[in-house]
PDB file of C-alpha atoms in Angstrom:
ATOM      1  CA  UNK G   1     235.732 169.574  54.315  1.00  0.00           C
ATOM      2  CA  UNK G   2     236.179 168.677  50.454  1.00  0.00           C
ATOM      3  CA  UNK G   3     234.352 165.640  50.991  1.00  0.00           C
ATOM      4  CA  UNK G   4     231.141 167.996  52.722  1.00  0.00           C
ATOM      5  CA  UNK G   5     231.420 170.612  49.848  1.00  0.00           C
ATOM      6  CA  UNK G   6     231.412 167.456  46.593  1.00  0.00           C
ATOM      7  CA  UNK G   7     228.288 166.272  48.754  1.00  0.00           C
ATOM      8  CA  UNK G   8     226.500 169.466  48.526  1.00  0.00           C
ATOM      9  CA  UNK G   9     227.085 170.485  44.936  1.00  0.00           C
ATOM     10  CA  UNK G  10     226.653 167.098  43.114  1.00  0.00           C
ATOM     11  CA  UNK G  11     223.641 165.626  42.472  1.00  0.00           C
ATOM     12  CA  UNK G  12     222.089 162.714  44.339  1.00  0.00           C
ATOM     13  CA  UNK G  13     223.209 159.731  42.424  1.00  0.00           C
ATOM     14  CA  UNK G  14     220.456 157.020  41.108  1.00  0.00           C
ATOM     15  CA  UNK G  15     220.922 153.989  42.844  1.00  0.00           C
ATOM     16  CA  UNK G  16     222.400 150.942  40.472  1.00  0.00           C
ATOM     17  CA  UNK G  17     219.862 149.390  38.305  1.00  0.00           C
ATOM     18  CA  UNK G  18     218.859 146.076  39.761  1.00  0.00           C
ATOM     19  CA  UNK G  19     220.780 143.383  37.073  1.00  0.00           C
ATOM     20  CA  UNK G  20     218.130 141.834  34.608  1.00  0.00           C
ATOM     21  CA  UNK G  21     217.046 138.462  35.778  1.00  0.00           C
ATOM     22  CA  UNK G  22     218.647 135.874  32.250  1.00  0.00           C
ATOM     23  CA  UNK G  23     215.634 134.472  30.569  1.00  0.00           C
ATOM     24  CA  UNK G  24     214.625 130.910  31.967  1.00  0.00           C
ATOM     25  CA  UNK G  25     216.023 128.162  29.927  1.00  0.00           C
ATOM     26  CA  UNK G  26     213.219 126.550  27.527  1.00  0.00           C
ATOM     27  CA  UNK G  27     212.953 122.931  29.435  1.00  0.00           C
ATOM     28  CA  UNK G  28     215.117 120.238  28.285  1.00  0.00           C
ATOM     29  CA  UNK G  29     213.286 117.811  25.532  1.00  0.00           C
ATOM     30  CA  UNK G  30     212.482 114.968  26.508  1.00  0.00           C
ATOM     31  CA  UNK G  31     214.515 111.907  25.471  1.00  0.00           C
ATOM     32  CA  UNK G  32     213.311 110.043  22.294  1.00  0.00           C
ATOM     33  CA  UNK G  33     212.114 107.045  23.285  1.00  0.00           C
ATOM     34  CA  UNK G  34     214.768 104.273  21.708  1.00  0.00           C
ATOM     35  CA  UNK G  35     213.000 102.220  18.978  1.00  0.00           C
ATOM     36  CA  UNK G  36     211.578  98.667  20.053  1.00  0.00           C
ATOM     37  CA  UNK G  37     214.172  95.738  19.327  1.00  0.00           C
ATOM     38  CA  UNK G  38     212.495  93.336  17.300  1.00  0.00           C
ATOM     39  CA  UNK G  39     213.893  89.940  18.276  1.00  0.00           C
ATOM     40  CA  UNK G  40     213.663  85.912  16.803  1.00  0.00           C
ATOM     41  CA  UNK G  41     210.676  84.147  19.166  1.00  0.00           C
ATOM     42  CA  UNK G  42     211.318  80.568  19.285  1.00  0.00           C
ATOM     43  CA  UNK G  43     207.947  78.578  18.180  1.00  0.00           C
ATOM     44  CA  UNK G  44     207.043  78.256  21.957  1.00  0.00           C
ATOM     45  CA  UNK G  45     206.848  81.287  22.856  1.00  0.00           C
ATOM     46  CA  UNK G  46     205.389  82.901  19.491  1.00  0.00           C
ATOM     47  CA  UNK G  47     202.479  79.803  19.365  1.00  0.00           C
ATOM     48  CA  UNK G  48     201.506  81.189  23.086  1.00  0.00           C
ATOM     49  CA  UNK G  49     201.820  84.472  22.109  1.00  0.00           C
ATOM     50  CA  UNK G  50     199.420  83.643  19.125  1.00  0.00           C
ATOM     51  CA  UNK G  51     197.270  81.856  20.870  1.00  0.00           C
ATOM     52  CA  UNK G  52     196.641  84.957  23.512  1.00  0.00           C
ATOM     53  CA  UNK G  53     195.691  86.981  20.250  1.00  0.00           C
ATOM     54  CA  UNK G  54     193.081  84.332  19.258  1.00  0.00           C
ATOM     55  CA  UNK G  55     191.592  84.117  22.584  1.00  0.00           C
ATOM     56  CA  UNK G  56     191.653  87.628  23.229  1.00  0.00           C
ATOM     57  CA  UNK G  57     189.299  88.263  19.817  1.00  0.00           C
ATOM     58  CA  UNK G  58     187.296  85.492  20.478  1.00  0.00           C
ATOM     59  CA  UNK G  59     185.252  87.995  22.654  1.00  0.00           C
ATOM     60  CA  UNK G  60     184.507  91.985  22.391  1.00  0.00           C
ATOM     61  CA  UNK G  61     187.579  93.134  23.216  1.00  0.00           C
ATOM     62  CA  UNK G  62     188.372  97.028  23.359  1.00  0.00           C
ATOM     63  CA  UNK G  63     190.346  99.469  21.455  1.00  0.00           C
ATOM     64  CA  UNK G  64     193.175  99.359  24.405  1.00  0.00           C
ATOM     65  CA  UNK G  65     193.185  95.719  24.817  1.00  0.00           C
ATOM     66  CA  UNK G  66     193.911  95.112  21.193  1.00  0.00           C
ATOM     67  CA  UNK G  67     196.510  97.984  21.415  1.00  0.00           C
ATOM     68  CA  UNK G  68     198.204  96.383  24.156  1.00  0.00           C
ATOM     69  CA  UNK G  69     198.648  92.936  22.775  1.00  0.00           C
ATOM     70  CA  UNK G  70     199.622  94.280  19.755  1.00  0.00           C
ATOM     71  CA  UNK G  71     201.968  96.166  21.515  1.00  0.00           C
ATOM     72  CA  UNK G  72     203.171  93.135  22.905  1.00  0.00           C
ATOM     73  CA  UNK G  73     203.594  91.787  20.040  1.00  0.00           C
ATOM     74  CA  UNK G  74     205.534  94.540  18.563  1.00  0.00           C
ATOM     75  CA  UNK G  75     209.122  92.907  19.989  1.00  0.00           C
ATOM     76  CA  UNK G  76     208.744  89.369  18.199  1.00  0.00           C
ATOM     77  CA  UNK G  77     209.503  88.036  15.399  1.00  0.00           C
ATOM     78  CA  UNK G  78     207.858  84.416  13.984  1.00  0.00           C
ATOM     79  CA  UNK G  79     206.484  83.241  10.754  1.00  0.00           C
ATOM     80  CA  UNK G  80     203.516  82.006  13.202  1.00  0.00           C
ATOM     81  CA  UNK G  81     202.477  85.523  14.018  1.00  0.00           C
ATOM     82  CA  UNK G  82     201.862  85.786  10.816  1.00  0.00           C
ATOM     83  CA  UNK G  83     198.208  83.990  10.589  1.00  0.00           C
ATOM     84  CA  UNK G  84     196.647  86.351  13.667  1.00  0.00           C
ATOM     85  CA  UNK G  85     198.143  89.082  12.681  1.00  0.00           C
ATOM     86  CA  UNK G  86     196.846  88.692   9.045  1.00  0.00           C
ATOM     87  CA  UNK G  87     192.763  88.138  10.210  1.00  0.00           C
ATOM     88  CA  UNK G  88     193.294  91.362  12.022  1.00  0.00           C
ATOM     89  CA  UNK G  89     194.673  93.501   8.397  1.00  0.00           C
ATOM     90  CA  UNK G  90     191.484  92.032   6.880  1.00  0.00           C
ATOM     91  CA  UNK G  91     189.288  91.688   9.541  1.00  0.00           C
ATOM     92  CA  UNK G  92     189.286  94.290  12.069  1.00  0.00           C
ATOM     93  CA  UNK G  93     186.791  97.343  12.702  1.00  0.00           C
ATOM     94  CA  UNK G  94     189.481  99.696  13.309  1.00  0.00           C
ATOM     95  CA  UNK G  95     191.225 101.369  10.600  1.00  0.00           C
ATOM     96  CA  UNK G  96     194.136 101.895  13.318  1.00  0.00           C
ATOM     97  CA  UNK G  97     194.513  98.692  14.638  1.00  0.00           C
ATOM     98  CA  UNK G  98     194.220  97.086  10.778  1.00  0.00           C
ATOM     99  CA  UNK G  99     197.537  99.753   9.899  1.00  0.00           C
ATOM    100  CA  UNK G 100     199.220  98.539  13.469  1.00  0.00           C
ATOM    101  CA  UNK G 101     198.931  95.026  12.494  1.00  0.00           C
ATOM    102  CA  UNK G 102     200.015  95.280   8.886  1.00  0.00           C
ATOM    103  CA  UNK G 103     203.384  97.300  10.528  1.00  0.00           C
ATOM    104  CA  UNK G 104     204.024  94.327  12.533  1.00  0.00           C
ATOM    105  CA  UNK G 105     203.465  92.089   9.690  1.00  0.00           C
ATOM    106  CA  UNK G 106     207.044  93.431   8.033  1.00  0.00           C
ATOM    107  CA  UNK G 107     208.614  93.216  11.657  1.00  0.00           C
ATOM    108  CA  UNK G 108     208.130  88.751  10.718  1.00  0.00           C
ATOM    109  CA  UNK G 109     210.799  86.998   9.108  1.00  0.00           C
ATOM    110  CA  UNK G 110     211.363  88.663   5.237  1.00  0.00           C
ATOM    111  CA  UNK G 111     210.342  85.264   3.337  1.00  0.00           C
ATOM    112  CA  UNK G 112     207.021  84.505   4.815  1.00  0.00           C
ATOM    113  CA  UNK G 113     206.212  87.920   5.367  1.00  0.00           C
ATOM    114  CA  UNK G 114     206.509  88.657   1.916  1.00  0.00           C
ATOM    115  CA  UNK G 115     204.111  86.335   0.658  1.00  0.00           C
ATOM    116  CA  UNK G 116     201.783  87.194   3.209  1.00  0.00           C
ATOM    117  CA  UNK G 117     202.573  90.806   2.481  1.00  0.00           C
ATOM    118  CA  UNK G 118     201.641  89.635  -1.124  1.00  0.00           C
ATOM    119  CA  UNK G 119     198.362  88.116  -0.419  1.00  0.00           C
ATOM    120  CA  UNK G 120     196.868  90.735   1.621  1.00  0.00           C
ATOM    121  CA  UNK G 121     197.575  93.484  -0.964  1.00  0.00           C
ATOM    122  CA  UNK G 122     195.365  90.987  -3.120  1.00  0.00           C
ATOM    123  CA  UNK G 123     192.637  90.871  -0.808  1.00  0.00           C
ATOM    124  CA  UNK G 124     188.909  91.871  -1.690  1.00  0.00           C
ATOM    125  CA  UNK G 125     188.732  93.160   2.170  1.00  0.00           C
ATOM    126  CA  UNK G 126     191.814  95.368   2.279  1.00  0.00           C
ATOM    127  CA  UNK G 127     191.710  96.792  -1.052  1.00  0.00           C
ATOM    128  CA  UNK G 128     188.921  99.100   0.015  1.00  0.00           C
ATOM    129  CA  UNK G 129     191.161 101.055   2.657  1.00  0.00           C
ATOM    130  CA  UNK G 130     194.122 102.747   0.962  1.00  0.00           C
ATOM    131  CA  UNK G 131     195.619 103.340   4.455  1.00  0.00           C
ATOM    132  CA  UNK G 132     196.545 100.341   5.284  1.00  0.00           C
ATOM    133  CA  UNK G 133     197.270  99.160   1.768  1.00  0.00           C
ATOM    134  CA  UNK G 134     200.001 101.606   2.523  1.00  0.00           C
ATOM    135  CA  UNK G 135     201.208 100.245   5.237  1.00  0.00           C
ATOM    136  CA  UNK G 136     201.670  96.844   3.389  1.00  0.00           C
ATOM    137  CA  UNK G 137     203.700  98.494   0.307  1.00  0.00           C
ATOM    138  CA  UNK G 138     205.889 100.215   2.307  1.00  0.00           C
ATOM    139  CA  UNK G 139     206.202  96.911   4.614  1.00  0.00           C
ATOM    140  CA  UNK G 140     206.871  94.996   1.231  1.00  0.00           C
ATOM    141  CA  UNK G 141     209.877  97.263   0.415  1.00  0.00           C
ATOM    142  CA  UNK G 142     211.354  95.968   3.730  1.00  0.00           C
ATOM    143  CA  UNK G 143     210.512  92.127   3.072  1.00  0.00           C
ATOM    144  CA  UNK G 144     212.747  90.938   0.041  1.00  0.00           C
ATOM    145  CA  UNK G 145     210.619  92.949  -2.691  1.00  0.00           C
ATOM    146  CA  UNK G 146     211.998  91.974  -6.210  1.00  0.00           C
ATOM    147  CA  UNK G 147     211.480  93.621  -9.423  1.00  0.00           C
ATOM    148  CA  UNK G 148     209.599  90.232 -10.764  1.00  0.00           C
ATOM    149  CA  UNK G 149     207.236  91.369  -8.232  1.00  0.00           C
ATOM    150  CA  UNK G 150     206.450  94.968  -9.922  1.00  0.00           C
ATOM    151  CA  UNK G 151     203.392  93.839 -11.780  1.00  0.00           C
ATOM    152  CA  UNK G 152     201.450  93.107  -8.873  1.00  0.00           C
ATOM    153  CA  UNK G 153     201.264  96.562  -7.522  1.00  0.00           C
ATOM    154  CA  UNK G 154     201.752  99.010 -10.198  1.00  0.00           C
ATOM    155  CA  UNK G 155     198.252  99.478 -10.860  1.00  0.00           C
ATOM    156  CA  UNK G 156     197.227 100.756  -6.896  1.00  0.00           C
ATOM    157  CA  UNK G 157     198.809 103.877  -8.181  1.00  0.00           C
ATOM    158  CA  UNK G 158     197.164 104.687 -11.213  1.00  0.00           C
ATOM    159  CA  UNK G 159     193.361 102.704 -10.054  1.00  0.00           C
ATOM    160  CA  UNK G 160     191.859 106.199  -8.532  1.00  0.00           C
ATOM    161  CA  UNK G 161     193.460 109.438  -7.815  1.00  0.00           C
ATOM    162  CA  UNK G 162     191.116 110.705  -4.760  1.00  0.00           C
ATOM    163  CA  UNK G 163     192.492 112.164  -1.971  1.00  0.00           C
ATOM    164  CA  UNK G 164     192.532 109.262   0.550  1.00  0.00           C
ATOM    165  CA  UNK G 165     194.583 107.098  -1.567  1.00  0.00           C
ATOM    166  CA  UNK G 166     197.655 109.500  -1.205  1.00  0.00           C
ATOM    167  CA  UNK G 167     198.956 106.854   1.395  1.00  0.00           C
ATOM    168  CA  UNK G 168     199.107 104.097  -1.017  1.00  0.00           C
ATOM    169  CA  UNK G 169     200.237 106.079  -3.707  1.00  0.00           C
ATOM    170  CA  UNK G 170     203.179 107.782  -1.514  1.00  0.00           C
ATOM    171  CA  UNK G 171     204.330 104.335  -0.580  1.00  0.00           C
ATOM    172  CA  UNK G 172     204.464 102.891  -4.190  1.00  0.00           C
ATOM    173  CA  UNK G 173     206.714 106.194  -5.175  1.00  0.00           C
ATOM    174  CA  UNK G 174     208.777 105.051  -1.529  1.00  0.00           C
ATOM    175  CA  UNK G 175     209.167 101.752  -2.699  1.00  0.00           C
ATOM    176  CA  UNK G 176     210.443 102.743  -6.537  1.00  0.00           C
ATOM    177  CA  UNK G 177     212.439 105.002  -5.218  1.00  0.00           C
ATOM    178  CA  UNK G 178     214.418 102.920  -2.527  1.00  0.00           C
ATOM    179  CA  UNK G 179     214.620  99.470  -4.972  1.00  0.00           C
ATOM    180  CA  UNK G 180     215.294 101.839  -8.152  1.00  0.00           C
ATOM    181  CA  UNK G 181     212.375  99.891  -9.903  1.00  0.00           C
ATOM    182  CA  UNK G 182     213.000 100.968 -13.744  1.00  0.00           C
ATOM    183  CA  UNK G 183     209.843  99.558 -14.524  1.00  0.00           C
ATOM    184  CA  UNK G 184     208.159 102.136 -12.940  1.00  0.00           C
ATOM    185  CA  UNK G 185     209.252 104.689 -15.122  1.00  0.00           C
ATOM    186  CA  UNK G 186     206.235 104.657 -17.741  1.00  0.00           C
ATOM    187  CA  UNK G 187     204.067 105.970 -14.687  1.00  0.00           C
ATOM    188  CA  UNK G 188     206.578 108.282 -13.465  1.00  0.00           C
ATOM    189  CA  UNK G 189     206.390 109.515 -16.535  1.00  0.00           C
ATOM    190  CA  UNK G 190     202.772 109.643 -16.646  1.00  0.00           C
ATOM    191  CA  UNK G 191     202.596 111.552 -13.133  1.00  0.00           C
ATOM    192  CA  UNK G 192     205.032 113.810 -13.482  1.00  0.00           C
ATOM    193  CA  UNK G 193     203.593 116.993 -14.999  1.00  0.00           C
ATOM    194  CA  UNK G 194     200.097 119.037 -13.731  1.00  0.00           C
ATOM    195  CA  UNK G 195     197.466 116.797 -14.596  1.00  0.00           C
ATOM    196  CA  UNK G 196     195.637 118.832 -16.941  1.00  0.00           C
ATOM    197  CA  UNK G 197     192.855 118.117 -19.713  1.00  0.00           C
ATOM    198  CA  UNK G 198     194.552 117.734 -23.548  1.00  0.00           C
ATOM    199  CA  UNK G 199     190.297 118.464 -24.255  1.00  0.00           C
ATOM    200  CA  UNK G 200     187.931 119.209 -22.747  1.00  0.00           C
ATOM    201  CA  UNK G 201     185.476 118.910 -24.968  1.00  0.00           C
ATOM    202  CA  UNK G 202     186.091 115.302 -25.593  1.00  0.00           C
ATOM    203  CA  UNK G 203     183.395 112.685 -24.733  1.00  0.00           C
ATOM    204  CA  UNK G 204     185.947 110.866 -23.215  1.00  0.00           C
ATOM    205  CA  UNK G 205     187.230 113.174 -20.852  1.00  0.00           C
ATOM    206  CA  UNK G 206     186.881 112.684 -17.382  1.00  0.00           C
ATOM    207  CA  UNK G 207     184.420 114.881 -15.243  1.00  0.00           C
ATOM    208  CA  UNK G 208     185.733 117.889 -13.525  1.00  0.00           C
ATOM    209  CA  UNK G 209     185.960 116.138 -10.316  1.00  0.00           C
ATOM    210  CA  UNK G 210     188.134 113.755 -11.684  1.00  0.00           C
ATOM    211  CA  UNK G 211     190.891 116.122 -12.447  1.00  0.00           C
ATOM    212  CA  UNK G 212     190.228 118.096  -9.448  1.00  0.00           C
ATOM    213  CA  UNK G 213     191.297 115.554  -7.069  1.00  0.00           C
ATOM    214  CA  UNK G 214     194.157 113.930  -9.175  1.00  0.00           C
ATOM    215  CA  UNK G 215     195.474 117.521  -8.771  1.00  0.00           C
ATOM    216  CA  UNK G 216     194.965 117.849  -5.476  1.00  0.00           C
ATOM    217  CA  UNK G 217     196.837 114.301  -5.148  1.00  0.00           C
ATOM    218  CA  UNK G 218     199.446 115.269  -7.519  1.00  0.00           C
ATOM    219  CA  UNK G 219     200.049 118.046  -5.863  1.00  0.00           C
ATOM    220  CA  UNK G 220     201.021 116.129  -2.052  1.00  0.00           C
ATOM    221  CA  UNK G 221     203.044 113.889  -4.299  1.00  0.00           C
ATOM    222  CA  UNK G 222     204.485 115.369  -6.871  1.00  0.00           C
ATOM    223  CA  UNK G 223     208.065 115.703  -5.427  1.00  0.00           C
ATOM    224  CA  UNK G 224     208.513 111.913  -4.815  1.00  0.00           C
ATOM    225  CA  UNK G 225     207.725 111.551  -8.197  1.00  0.00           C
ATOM    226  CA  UNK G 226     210.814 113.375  -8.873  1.00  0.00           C
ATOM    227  CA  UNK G 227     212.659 112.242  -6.414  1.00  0.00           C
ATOM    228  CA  UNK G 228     212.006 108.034  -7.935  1.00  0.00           C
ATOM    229  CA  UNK G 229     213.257 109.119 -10.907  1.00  0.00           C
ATOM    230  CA  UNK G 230     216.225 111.060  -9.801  1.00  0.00           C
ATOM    231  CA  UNK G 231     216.928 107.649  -7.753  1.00  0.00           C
ATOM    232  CA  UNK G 232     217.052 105.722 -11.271  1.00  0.00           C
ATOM    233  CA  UNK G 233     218.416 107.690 -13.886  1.00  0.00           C
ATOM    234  CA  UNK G 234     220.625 109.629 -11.309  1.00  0.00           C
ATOM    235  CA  UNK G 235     219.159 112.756 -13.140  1.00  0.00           C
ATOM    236  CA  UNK G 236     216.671 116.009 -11.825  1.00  0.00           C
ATOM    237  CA  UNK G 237     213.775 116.766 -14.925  1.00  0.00           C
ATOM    238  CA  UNK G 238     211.359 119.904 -14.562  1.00  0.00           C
ATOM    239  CA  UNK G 239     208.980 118.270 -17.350  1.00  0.00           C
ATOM    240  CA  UNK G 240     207.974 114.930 -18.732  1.00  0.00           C
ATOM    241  CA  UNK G 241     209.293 115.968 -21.706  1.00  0.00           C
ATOM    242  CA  UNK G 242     212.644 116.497 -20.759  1.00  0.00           C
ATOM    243  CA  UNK G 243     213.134 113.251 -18.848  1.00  0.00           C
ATOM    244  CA  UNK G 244     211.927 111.298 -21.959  1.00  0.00           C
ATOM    245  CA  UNK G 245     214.359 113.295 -24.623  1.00  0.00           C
ATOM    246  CA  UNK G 246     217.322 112.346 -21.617  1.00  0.00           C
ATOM    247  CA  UNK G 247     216.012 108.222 -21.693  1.00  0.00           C
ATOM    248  CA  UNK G 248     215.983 108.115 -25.056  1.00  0.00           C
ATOM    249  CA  UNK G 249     219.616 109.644 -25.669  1.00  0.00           C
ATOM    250  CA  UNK G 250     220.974 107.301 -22.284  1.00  0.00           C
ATOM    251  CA  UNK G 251     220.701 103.537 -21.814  1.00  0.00           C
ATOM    252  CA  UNK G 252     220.082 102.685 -17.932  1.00  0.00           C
ATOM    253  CA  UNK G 253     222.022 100.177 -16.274  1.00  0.00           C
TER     254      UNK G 253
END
């Protein structure tokens, strides 16, 4: 009877709410791919290997085909894939496959590579294409650079400031930062603060556009510039100024 009565006086009851479905899980990343080994090629096997290369650019051979030798490339390491690999950094159409080549350049035993390395950076027919110049600097830090070596790349830095030779520029700053190269330190210095006209009324004073796009370079750059010469004198500057008052007052090691 209680039971009949409670039904009649309450009110109906709302059925439960249905339980909120959990958000789907974002899906799982995939797995970076593990970098290539890079192993020693006996002669044999890196003279076929070169050999292939030659015969393959005897003819017209497409974008993918050059991709996928020098992909098979990529794992070996041989003073004589040096040669091939070298007529492709000077000679090729492709800005791409030039850059590819130089990478595999550094992958080549550190000696020969270095002179090669050397060479190239020389060359009337790479100097033109500040890409893969930057491929070879930063490919030169890995091959036994030495500080006796310094004076044959300091000027790519300073030779133009537009925009597309960031790449070379950024892998000088690499370089001096990860060798410590003190005698980089005059252009540090030179590079560190906004570029900005002293006068611009001067005859001497570059056009407009000049300054435009060294600040526009500056400006992608400016933080290695710091960073190289935190990674010598061990020291952070916010102004030339500064970091030349600190050089004067300590002696670097």
């Amino acid at each position: 009877m209680l039971a009949l009565l409670l039904t009649c006086i309450l009110p109906p009851q709302d059925p439960a709410p249905a339980p909120t479905p959990s958000p789907a899980a974002p899906p799982a990343a995939a797995p970076a791919e593990p970098p290539k080994v890079v192993e020693p090629w006996d002669d044999k096997t890196a003279k076929l290997a070169a050999d292939e290369l030659a015969k393959l650019l005897k003819g017209t051979p497409t974008m993918a085909e050059k991709n996928q030798m020098l992909e098979r490339l990529s794992t070996g390491s041989n003073k004589l894939l040096l040669k091939p690999l070298a007529q492709i950094v000077e000679n090729d159409k492709s800005i791409v496959i030039r850059k590819r080549a130089a990478e595999l350049i550094a992958n080549q035993p550190a000696a020969d590579a270095n002179g090669q390395i050397r060479r190239l950076l020389k060359s009337p027919r790479v100097g033109s294409h500040p890409a893969v110049m930057g491929t070879l600097v930063r490919g030169l830090a890995r091959c036994g650079y030495v500080s006796q070596q310094w004076s044959e790349i300091s000027d790519l830095f300073e030779r133009e400031y537009q925009l597309d030779r960031v790449p070379v520029q950024e892998a000088v700053l690499d370089l001096v930062t990860q060798h410590k190269e003190k005698q980089a330190i005059p252009l540090l210095l030179r590079n560190f603060d906004e570029p900005i006209p002293e006068n611009v009324d001067s005859a001497s004073n570059p056009p407009a556009e000049y300054w435009e796009a060294r600040w526009k370079s500056w400006a992608i750059w400016k933080g290695k510039v710091g960073d190289a010469l935190f990674a010598i004198t061990g020291q952070r500057f916010s102004k030339a100024a500064e970091a030349e008052a600190w050089l004067r007052q300590n002696r670097l090691k």
